[in-house]
Amino acid sequence: MLYKTLSFLSIPLLLMACQSEEEQLKTAESVISEVRMKEYVMELAGDAYQGRKPFTQGETKTIEYLQSTFKSIGLEPANGDSYLQEVPLVKVRGRIEEPLSIVMPDGRMQMQYVDDFITFSRRLEENILLQASDMVFAGFGIVAPEYNWNDYKDLNVKGKTVIVLVNDPGLESGKADFFNGDAMTYYGRWTYKYEEAARQGAEAVLIVHQDKGAGYPWSVVVNSGSTAKIYPQPEDDYKNRCKAEGWITFAKAKELFSLVGKDLEQLITEVRQTAYKGFNMGVQANLAMTNRWEKAKSYNVLGKIPGTDLADEYLFYTAHWDHLGIGKKMDGDSIYNGAVDNGTSLAWMMEIARAFNAMPRKPRRSVVIMAPTAEESGLNGSGYYADHPVYPISKTVANINNDLMLPFGRCKDVMVTGYGQSDLDQLVRTEAEKKGRYILPDPNAHTGMYYRSDHFSFARVGVPAIFARGNNDHWEKGKAYMTEKEQYWINNCYHKPGDEYEEWWDLLGVVEDAQLLFRVGWAVANTDQYPQWNETSEFKAVRDAQFK
Ligand SMILES: [Zn+2]
């Protein structure tokens, strides 16, 4: 009887023990299943989840499903005895009472909400009024001492409305070392421009939209700007922020600048080439909005695989659970299901957790699997975690994040967003080459993707973070196929109700990315060294300060 039990239970374990680590990894990664990934996405992107918007029934359902899945995978609760971390947020719903109008020396230019401009306000104030607010053009709205660049130099913008260009001066400058060339720096992000305008004391800030510089079309600005916004709960009701933040279309901005005697295209060229000084436009902005808000709690969901001799050091995998909820109807559908954004990455992450648990031994470091909330509204869940970590940031060795994993099949490339930031690149390269794949630095680095998903929250506080997946070069069908598919997806699905699960999906690419990044994580969780930022990274100084 004893012999029988032993043979029945222990032969697989004995076999695993005899395997080399490479064989163990092979066995573990083979548990990653496309069928299960499809089940996860079908469930989480189902209409019953109502687009997984924080504070809704959709949230309740999502976090219940994630917790029960984490449990069934064998993850332990990662926040004491809970899988949840409470994230205090505020939801602000703005309404335009009187649309933006600009008073000229001889007349008035009326702007149409949505068609021409989008504005919102973070301030927890009921009435937001711009009354004859002097408008000032402030170049790119950037103060960057390391590039000897100050768009606000000699400008007085206190209590005024600034209008700034999208992205940063490096874009299309032809100079790779100037604001990182075509790759966006943090200075190019709208979040930065709003923060800087507030630091300068401006009353309002408007960004001139351009598809390339923003990295997305006007419809994306409209969809995210015209619905309720979510922010971390502030201590000062956001009195330190501009009254109004927003965007205007390129066409309308061009018209406005021509009315004050400037050619906008020419102006952009000049601003890029020289540290152009802004100017008072001699016109005034008027706008009336009302704000309603409610404070509410949302939740990050986190589980862990405890490590062994280095159990008090942590590797984080992340994939945000939230999406946009119910919004503007398009083609008869108002549920923004978020199947690719971010269902596929949730599936990727949960299958990686299974692979870790399929190894015959535990990793040396603890591995945390976290689904942050409120990413879509500005990396709020991961940002809250980074500022209120459960485990010390200085003991958090790395973050591996994913977002928008495309369902179009196996890719040869491993596209690394933020390539050149840290030596995690090298680990990804080593594992990619074992699989016959190659590293591709993100060809669309001008969109600033490194600052646009949850890994940035970790990077910001000094944790080396990587965002990598196959995206551009299909194994059988090549690059043109993926370009066409991705473009199709961006036009029809990105942040639209069309981001739905489809029967024909091929998730074998996501399976291979899970296998690859499981191996990268296994290496990170078991080596003696911490991953390091490269010398040129803007995040290196923050990390170094933690080890002084
Ligand atoms: Zn996303």
XYZ file of C-alpha atoms and ligand atoms in Angstrom:
549
model
C 0.000 0.000 0.000
C 2.753 2.403 0.969
C 4.651 1.524 -2.192
C 1.564 2.109 -4.283
C 0.856 5.572 -2.804
C 4.446 6.595 -3.245
C 4.576 5.546 -6.838
C 1.279 7.227 -7.606
C 2.080 10.565 -5.954
C 5.791 10.964 -6.129
C 7.045 9.785 -9.458
C 6.297 13.094 -11.218
C 7.987 14.963 -8.375
C 10.969 12.630 -8.430
C 11.209 13.121 -12.165
C 11.114 16.895 -11.771
C 13.841 16.709 -9.144
C 16.097 14.873 -11.597
C 15.497 17.448 -14.311
C 17.915 20.235 -15.062
C 16.598 23.722 -14.370
C 16.122 24.221 -18.120
C 13.933 21.122 -18.252
C 12.001 22.349 -15.209
C 11.398 25.705 -16.863
C 10.226 23.945 -20.015
C 7.780 21.837 -18.055
C 6.551 24.861 -16.074
C 6.055 27.102 -19.090
C 4.123 24.342 -20.843
C 1.260 24.836 -18.363
C 0.623 28.294 -19.915
C -2.552 27.718 -21.874
C -4.154 29.612 -24.729
C -7.510 27.997 -23.948
C -7.462 29.308 -20.379
C -6.314 32.742 -21.552
C -9.327 32.917 -23.855
C -11.613 31.922 -20.992
C -10.197 34.706 -18.805
C -10.628 37.336 -21.503
C -14.088 36.146 -22.510
C -15.161 36.399 -18.890
C -13.532 39.737 -17.968
C -14.506 41.429 -21.243
C -18.055 40.101 -21.115
C -20.899 42.627 -21.091
C -21.746 41.508 -17.533
C -18.598 43.310 -16.357
C -19.838 46.581 -17.883
C -16.420 47.689 -19.054
C -14.762 47.233 -15.617
C -15.021 50.827 -14.494
C -13.876 51.621 -10.939
C -16.729 52.228 -8.397
C -19.306 50.358 -10.479
C -20.885 46.906 -10.268
C -18.324 46.066 -12.904
C -15.563 46.658 -10.345
C -17.222 44.454 -7.735
C -17.534 41.614 -10.224
C -13.997 42.074 -11.542
C -12.226 42.080 -8.199
C -14.273 39.074 -7.043
C -13.318 37.155 -10.157
C -9.646 38.096 -9.867
C -9.489 37.152 -6.189
C -11.087 33.779 -6.754
C -8.801 33.122 -9.725
C -5.707 34.152 -7.739
C -6.834 31.758 -5.000
C -7.417 28.913 -7.438
C -3.973 29.435 -8.972
C -2.535 29.032 -5.474
C -1.445 32.627 -4.863
C -1.377 33.771 -1.253
C -2.947 37.091 -0.248
C -0.259 39.761 -0.638
C -1.629 42.475 1.663
C -1.716 40.820 5.085
C -4.557 38.320 4.854
C -6.196 40.183 1.981
C -5.853 40.135 -1.786
C -7.001 43.763 -1.864
C -5.375 47.123 -1.294
C -7.803 49.968 -0.734
C -7.176 52.945 -3.042
C -8.930 56.201 -2.047
C -9.940 58.113 -5.148
C -12.229 60.924 -6.166
C -14.442 60.859 -9.232
C -15.003 64.260 -10.783
C -17.702 64.869 -13.348
C -17.481 68.171 -15.188
C -20.102 69.891 -17.245
C -19.588 72.653 -19.743
C -22.009 75.480 -18.959
C -20.609 77.977 -21.450
C -18.183 76.665 -24.056
C -14.789 78.194 -24.592
C -14.952 81.474 -26.421
C -12.063 83.733 -27.221
C -12.443 87.467 -27.274
C -10.400 89.158 -30.006
C -9.742 92.855 -30.472
C -12.413 92.749 -33.199
C -14.892 90.040 -32.397
C -15.184 86.668 -30.733
C -14.153 83.175 -31.697
C -16.635 80.568 -30.513
C -15.369 77.021 -29.912
C -17.589 73.948 -29.989
C -17.201 71.510 -27.093
C -15.977 68.096 -28.364
C -15.584 69.277 -31.975
C -12.998 71.965 -31.193
C -11.969 71.663 -27.562
C -12.143 69.506 -24.458
C -11.678 70.920 -20.959
C -11.991 69.497 -17.474
C -11.014 70.543 -13.990
C -9.433 68.634 -11.167
C -10.474 71.205 -8.630
C -13.063 70.111 -6.103
C -14.994 73.345 -6.675
C -18.537 73.595 -7.941
C -18.080 76.516 -10.280
C -15.109 76.874 -12.566
C -14.958 80.179 -14.396
C -12.487 81.705 -16.796
C -13.391 85.344 -17.299
C -11.398 87.333 -19.831
C -8.352 85.218 -19.002
C -5.369 86.522 -20.972
C -3.990 83.888 -23.326
C -0.271 83.259 -23.553
C 1.520 80.961 -25.973
C 4.189 79.068 -24.011
C 5.925 76.880 -26.610
C 6.026 73.273 -25.440
C 5.272 74.286 -21.840
C 8.537 72.676 -20.684
C 11.142 73.622 -18.095
C 14.081 71.220 -18.546
C 17.357 72.494 -17.071
C 19.346 69.492 -18.385
C 18.512 70.582 -21.933
C 18.879 74.260 -21.077
C 15.263 74.710 -22.096
C 12.674 76.956 -20.450
C 9.490 77.761 -22.318
C 8.285 79.931 -19.433
C 11.390 82.114 -19.270
C 10.459 85.809 -19.254
C 6.759 84.967 -19.460
C 4.303 85.982 -16.782
C 1.514 83.442 -16.875
C 0.103 83.954 -13.373
C -3.668 83.840 -13.542
C -3.538 83.437 -17.333
C -4.464 80.760 -19.821
C -1.471 79.103 -21.455
C -1.619 77.327 -24.761
C 1.160 74.822 -25.402
C 2.290 72.369 -28.078
C 2.010 68.614 -27.733
C 5.073 66.342 -27.161
C 8.599 67.764 -26.777
C 11.103 69.577 -29.037
C 13.064 66.378 -29.733
C 10.321 65.012 -31.983
C 11.318 65.383 -35.643
C 14.329 67.482 -34.612
C 16.681 64.963 -36.240
C 18.861 65.121 -33.112
C 18.872 61.828 -31.179
C 20.368 63.312 -28.002
C 18.063 66.321 -27.902
C 15.077 65.467 -25.687
C 15.770 61.829 -26.602
C 15.115 62.519 -30.317
C 11.863 61.074 -31.584
C 11.337 59.095 -28.380
C 9.153 61.083 -26.018
C 10.583 62.200 -22.693
C 8.363 62.691 -19.677
C 8.334 66.402 -20.621
C 6.226 65.505 -23.636
C 3.368 64.001 -21.631
C 0.187 65.960 -20.999
C 0.404 65.080 -17.312
C 3.718 66.938 -17.111
C 2.409 69.946 -19.060
C -0.553 70.322 -16.705
C 1.735 69.989 -13.651
C 4.199 72.567 -14.993
C 1.500 75.081 -15.949
C 0.160 74.810 -12.381
C 3.663 75.320 -10.935
C 3.919 78.477 -13.072
C 0.653 79.743 -11.589
C -1.395 79.581 -14.786
C -5.170 79.697 -14.473
C -5.777 77.290 -17.336
C -3.758 75.189 -19.761
C -4.678 73.987 -23.244
C -2.604 71.617 -25.374
C -2.728 71.847 -29.166
C -3.561 68.330 -30.335
C -1.666 66.574 -33.119
C -2.081 62.867 -33.863
C 1.593 62.039 -34.072
C 2.761 64.117 -31.132
C -0.016 62.880 -28.873
C 0.267 59.310 -30.077
C -3.481 59.035 -30.549
C -6.272 60.690 -32.555
C -8.624 63.422 -31.320
C -11.354 60.832 -30.646
C -9.228 59.436 -27.809
C -8.953 62.902 -26.247
C -12.737 63.244 -26.517
C -13.495 59.820 -25.065
C -11.276 60.231 -22.043
C -11.839 63.969 -21.587
C -15.614 64.119 -21.775
C -16.360 61.371 -19.242
C -15.948 61.500 -15.475
C -12.303 61.623 -14.399
C -10.705 59.822 -11.515
C -7.889 61.179 -9.370
C -6.201 60.259 -6.084
C -7.965 61.886 -3.131
C -6.196 65.221 -2.605
C -5.389 67.014 0.630
C -6.033 70.514 -0.730
C -9.023 69.861 -3.027
C -6.564 70.382 -5.919
C -6.442 74.121 -5.333
C -2.806 73.863 -6.492
C -3.903 72.756 -9.962
C -5.023 74.952 -12.863
C -8.733 75.724 -12.865
C -9.112 74.249 -16.311
C -6.987 71.695 -18.160
C -7.652 70.588 -21.694
C -6.940 70.312 -25.378
C -7.855 72.116 -28.579
C -7.808 70.641 -32.064
C -5.002 71.520 -34.416
C -7.467 72.992 -36.935
C -9.008 75.336 -34.387
C -5.623 76.325 -32.969
C -4.419 77.101 -36.489
C -7.415 79.362 -37.004
C -6.830 81.088 -33.658
C -3.142 81.709 -34.330
C -3.832 83.046 -37.811
C -6.291 85.532 -36.285
C -3.427 86.865 -34.135
C -1.136 87.000 -37.160
C 0.839 83.778 -36.710
C 1.209 80.734 -38.906
C 0.982 77.773 -36.513
C 3.032 75.333 -38.614
C 5.808 77.877 -38.983
C 5.629 78.657 -35.283
C 6.055 74.963 -34.419
C 9.145 74.743 -36.640
C 10.623 77.826 -35.000
C 9.901 76.642 -31.480
C 11.584 73.295 -32.231
C 14.717 74.803 -33.680
C 15.439 77.497 -31.146
C 14.466 78.101 -27.560
C 11.685 80.268 -28.821
C 10.091 82.624 -26.372
C 6.370 82.554 -25.953
C 4.219 85.636 -26.245
C 1.029 87.224 -25.047
C -1.564 86.566 -27.681
C -3.621 89.676 -26.989
C -6.826 87.649 -26.705
C -8.869 86.440 -23.711
C -10.480 83.117 -22.907
C -13.916 82.694 -21.375
C -15.308 79.413 -20.123
C -17.832 78.215 -17.543
C -17.897 74.687 -16.143
C -19.477 73.034 -13.144
C -17.939 70.166 -11.228
C -19.610 67.427 -9.190
C -17.531 64.854 -7.359
C -17.704 61.897 -5.096
C -15.005 60.304 -3.022
C -14.908 56.562 -3.252
C -12.633 53.611 -2.789
C -11.355 51.273 -5.395
C -9.005 48.324 -5.041
C -5.732 46.958 -6.336
C -5.808 43.155 -6.387
C -2.578 41.423 -5.369
C -1.434 37.914 -4.636
C 1.980 36.392 -4.040
C 4.207 33.392 -4.305
C 6.442 33.612 -1.216
C 10.139 33.257 -1.904
C 12.729 31.254 0.043
C 16.065 32.673 1.251
C 15.330 36.139 -0.237
C 11.613 36.137 0.595
C 11.733 39.749 1.819
C 12.667 40.945 -1.680
C 10.000 41.255 -4.343
C 9.442 41.003 -8.053
C 6.175 42.555 -9.265
C 4.177 41.558 -12.313
C 1.406 44.025 -13.174
C -1.539 44.319 -15.563
C -4.301 46.811 -14.799
C -7.818 45.421 -14.379
C -9.874 48.559 -15.068
C -11.244 49.906 -18.317
C -13.576 52.701 -19.402
C -17.010 51.366 -18.417
C -20.127 52.477 -20.216
C -19.733 55.506 -22.446
C -20.684 57.151 -25.686
C -22.569 54.781 -27.974
C -20.789 53.766 -31.175
C -22.412 51.474 -33.749
C -25.171 50.705 -31.265
C -22.827 49.592 -28.463
C -22.015 51.562 -25.328
C -19.981 49.014 -23.325
C -16.252 49.594 -23.541
C -15.313 45.971 -22.868
C -11.537 46.342 -22.784
C -10.724 42.858 -24.096
C -7.247 43.801 -25.337
C -7.062 46.742 -22.925
C -6.354 44.981 -20.667
C -7.963 41.520 -20.646
C -5.192 39.827 -22.613
C -2.512 41.146 -20.238
C -4.487 39.967 -17.193
C -4.593 36.531 -18.814
C -0.848 36.789 -19.524
C -0.122 37.622 -15.894
C -2.300 34.907 -14.365
C -0.757 32.252 -16.585
C 2.723 33.409 -15.553
C 1.659 32.902 -11.936
C 0.640 29.328 -12.817
C 4.025 28.696 -14.397
C 5.817 29.856 -11.227
C 3.670 27.516 -9.183
C 4.446 24.662 -11.572
C 8.149 24.848 -10.736
C 9.328 22.090 -8.348
C 10.928 24.714 -6.109
C 9.853 28.182 -5.058
C 11.729 31.235 -6.380
C 14.282 32.758 -3.983
C 12.556 36.146 -4.023
C 8.821 36.579 -3.524
C 6.797 37.164 -6.654
C 3.808 39.505 -6.458
C 1.073 39.436 -9.082
C -0.799 42.755 -8.991
C -3.781 44.006 -10.992
C -3.889 47.760 -10.301
C -7.114 49.756 -10.541
C -7.753 53.054 -12.332
C -4.896 52.881 -14.820
C -7.012 54.372 -17.568
C -7.673 57.506 -15.549
C -3.970 58.200 -15.033
C -2.133 55.233 -13.466
C -4.003 55.886 -10.221
C -3.926 52.384 -8.702
C -0.254 51.690 -9.397
C 0.591 55.282 -8.472
C -1.150 54.829 -5.140
C 0.704 51.557 -4.597
C 4.054 53.210 -5.404
C 3.344 55.954 -2.867
C 1.821 53.565 -0.276
C 3.688 50.299 -0.885
C 2.857 47.105 0.990
C 6.506 46.008 0.627
C 9.479 48.397 0.788
C 10.258 49.975 -2.579
C 13.989 49.566 -1.913
C 13.374 45.799 -1.616
C 11.251 45.713 -4.757
C 13.748 44.524 -7.338
C 11.805 44.948 -10.587
C 8.436 45.369 -12.256
C 7.338 43.529 -15.383
C 4.173 45.104 -16.787
C 1.980 44.551 -19.794
C -0.856 46.412 -21.432
C -2.607 46.082 -24.809
C -1.305 42.637 -25.786
C -2.533 42.101 -29.336
C -4.412 38.884 -30.254
C -2.959 38.455 -33.733
C -0.635 35.502 -33.234
C 3.017 34.625 -32.640
C 5.617 37.325 -33.183
C 9.336 37.084 -33.803
C 10.030 40.455 -32.252
C 9.952 41.330 -28.585
C 9.115 45.006 -28.619
C 10.657 46.752 -25.620
C 9.037 50.042 -24.713
C 11.590 52.218 -22.949
C 14.480 50.236 -24.433
C 17.781 51.474 -23.022
C 16.427 52.256 -19.557
C 17.759 49.293 -17.573
C 19.685 46.022 -17.750
C 16.355 44.183 -17.777
C 16.699 44.672 -21.569
C 19.625 42.242 -21.520
C 17.679 39.584 -19.616
C 14.833 39.857 -22.108
C 17.333 39.612 -24.975
C 18.931 36.455 -23.538
C 15.573 34.711 -23.149
C 14.282 35.998 -26.499
C 17.324 34.640 -28.353
C 16.827 31.207 -26.798
C 13.448 31.200 -28.518
C 14.784 32.495 -31.826
C 13.214 35.914 -31.252
C 14.826 39.344 -31.365
C 14.557 42.594 -29.397
C 12.917 45.548 -31.080
C 13.123 48.956 -29.406
C 9.593 50.448 -29.593
C 9.407 52.050 -33.069
C 6.649 54.345 -31.775
C 8.622 55.715 -28.845
C 7.351 59.194 -29.822
C 3.995 58.281 -28.261
C 5.641 58.187 -24.830
C 4.330 54.712 -24.026
C 6.980 54.293 -21.326
C 5.059 56.915 -19.317
C 1.611 55.590 -20.158
C 1.113 52.385 -18.258
C 1.639 51.067 -14.747
C 5.368 50.301 -15.041
C 5.904 54.072 -15.001
C 4.543 54.250 -11.438
C 7.301 51.826 -10.390
C 9.968 53.581 -12.489
C 8.991 56.947 -10.989
C 9.889 55.680 -7.485
C 13.086 54.014 -8.711
C 12.141 50.384 -9.390
C 13.598 49.130 -12.706
C 10.574 48.361 -14.834
C 10.037 46.783 -18.203
C 7.187 46.742 -20.670
C 7.750 44.166 -23.413
C 5.767 41.966 -25.799
C 5.671 40.715 -29.373
C 3.957 43.298 -31.520
C 5.466 43.959 -34.924
C 6.734 40.910 -36.794
C 4.442 37.909 -37.232
C 6.356 34.607 -37.489
C 4.576 33.453 -40.647
C 2.976 36.606 -42.040
C 5.671 39.179 -41.399
C 5.723 42.859 -40.505
C 3.222 44.275 -42.994
C 0.565 41.953 -41.586
C 1.094 43.129 -38.009
C 1.222 46.791 -39.061
C -2.097 46.412 -40.859
C -3.675 44.497 -37.970
C -2.461 46.955 -35.349
C -3.648 49.930 -37.365
C -7.016 48.280 -37.836
C -7.215 47.648 -34.099
C -6.230 51.215 -33.173
C -8.818 52.678 -35.552
C -11.698 50.420 -34.604
C -11.094 49.149 -31.101
C -8.652 51.242 -29.047
C -10.669 52.876 -26.253
C -13.857 52.066 -28.162
C -16.790 49.693 -27.577
C -15.248 47.585 -30.371
C -12.484 46.343 -28.020
C -14.270 43.012 -27.603
C -13.300 39.368 -27.416
C -13.570 37.631 -30.807
C -13.775 33.913 -31.575
C -11.049 34.106 -34.226
C -8.410 35.489 -31.886
C -4.973 33.864 -31.926
C -3.438 34.192 -28.460
C -0.390 31.997 -29.128
C 1.680 35.195 -29.214
C 0.471 36.108 -25.733
C 1.263 32.525 -24.627
C 4.834 32.896 -25.910
C 5.193 36.305 -24.278
C 4.026 34.767 -20.997
C 6.609 31.963 -21.380
C 9.347 34.475 -22.176
C 8.568 36.881 -19.349
C 8.063 34.013 -16.914
C 11.669 33.018 -17.668
C 12.854 36.624 -17.323
C 11.051 36.845 -13.983
C 12.464 33.516 -12.841
C 15.969 34.857 -13.537
C 15.237 38.130 -11.706
C 13.769 36.266 -8.743
C 16.760 33.957 -8.375
C 19.977 35.832 -9.226
C 22.139 37.535 -6.627
C 22.102 41.010 -8.219
C 19.279 43.495 -8.401
C 18.448 44.768 -11.896
C 19.960 48.223 -12.448
C 18.986 51.372 -14.305
C 21.386 52.390 -17.052
C 23.569 55.475 -16.560
C 21.429 57.597 -18.900
C 18.103 56.738 -17.289
C 16.167 59.601 -15.697
C 15.201 57.139 -12.907
C 18.698 56.086 -11.833
C 19.185 58.917 -9.342
C 15.973 58.037 -7.464
C 17.102 54.404 -7.135
C 20.647 55.260 -6.102
C 19.316 57.469 -3.298
C 17.582 54.414 -1.766
C 20.895 52.634 -1.293
C 22.933 55.464 0.216
Zn -4.400 49.703 -20.801
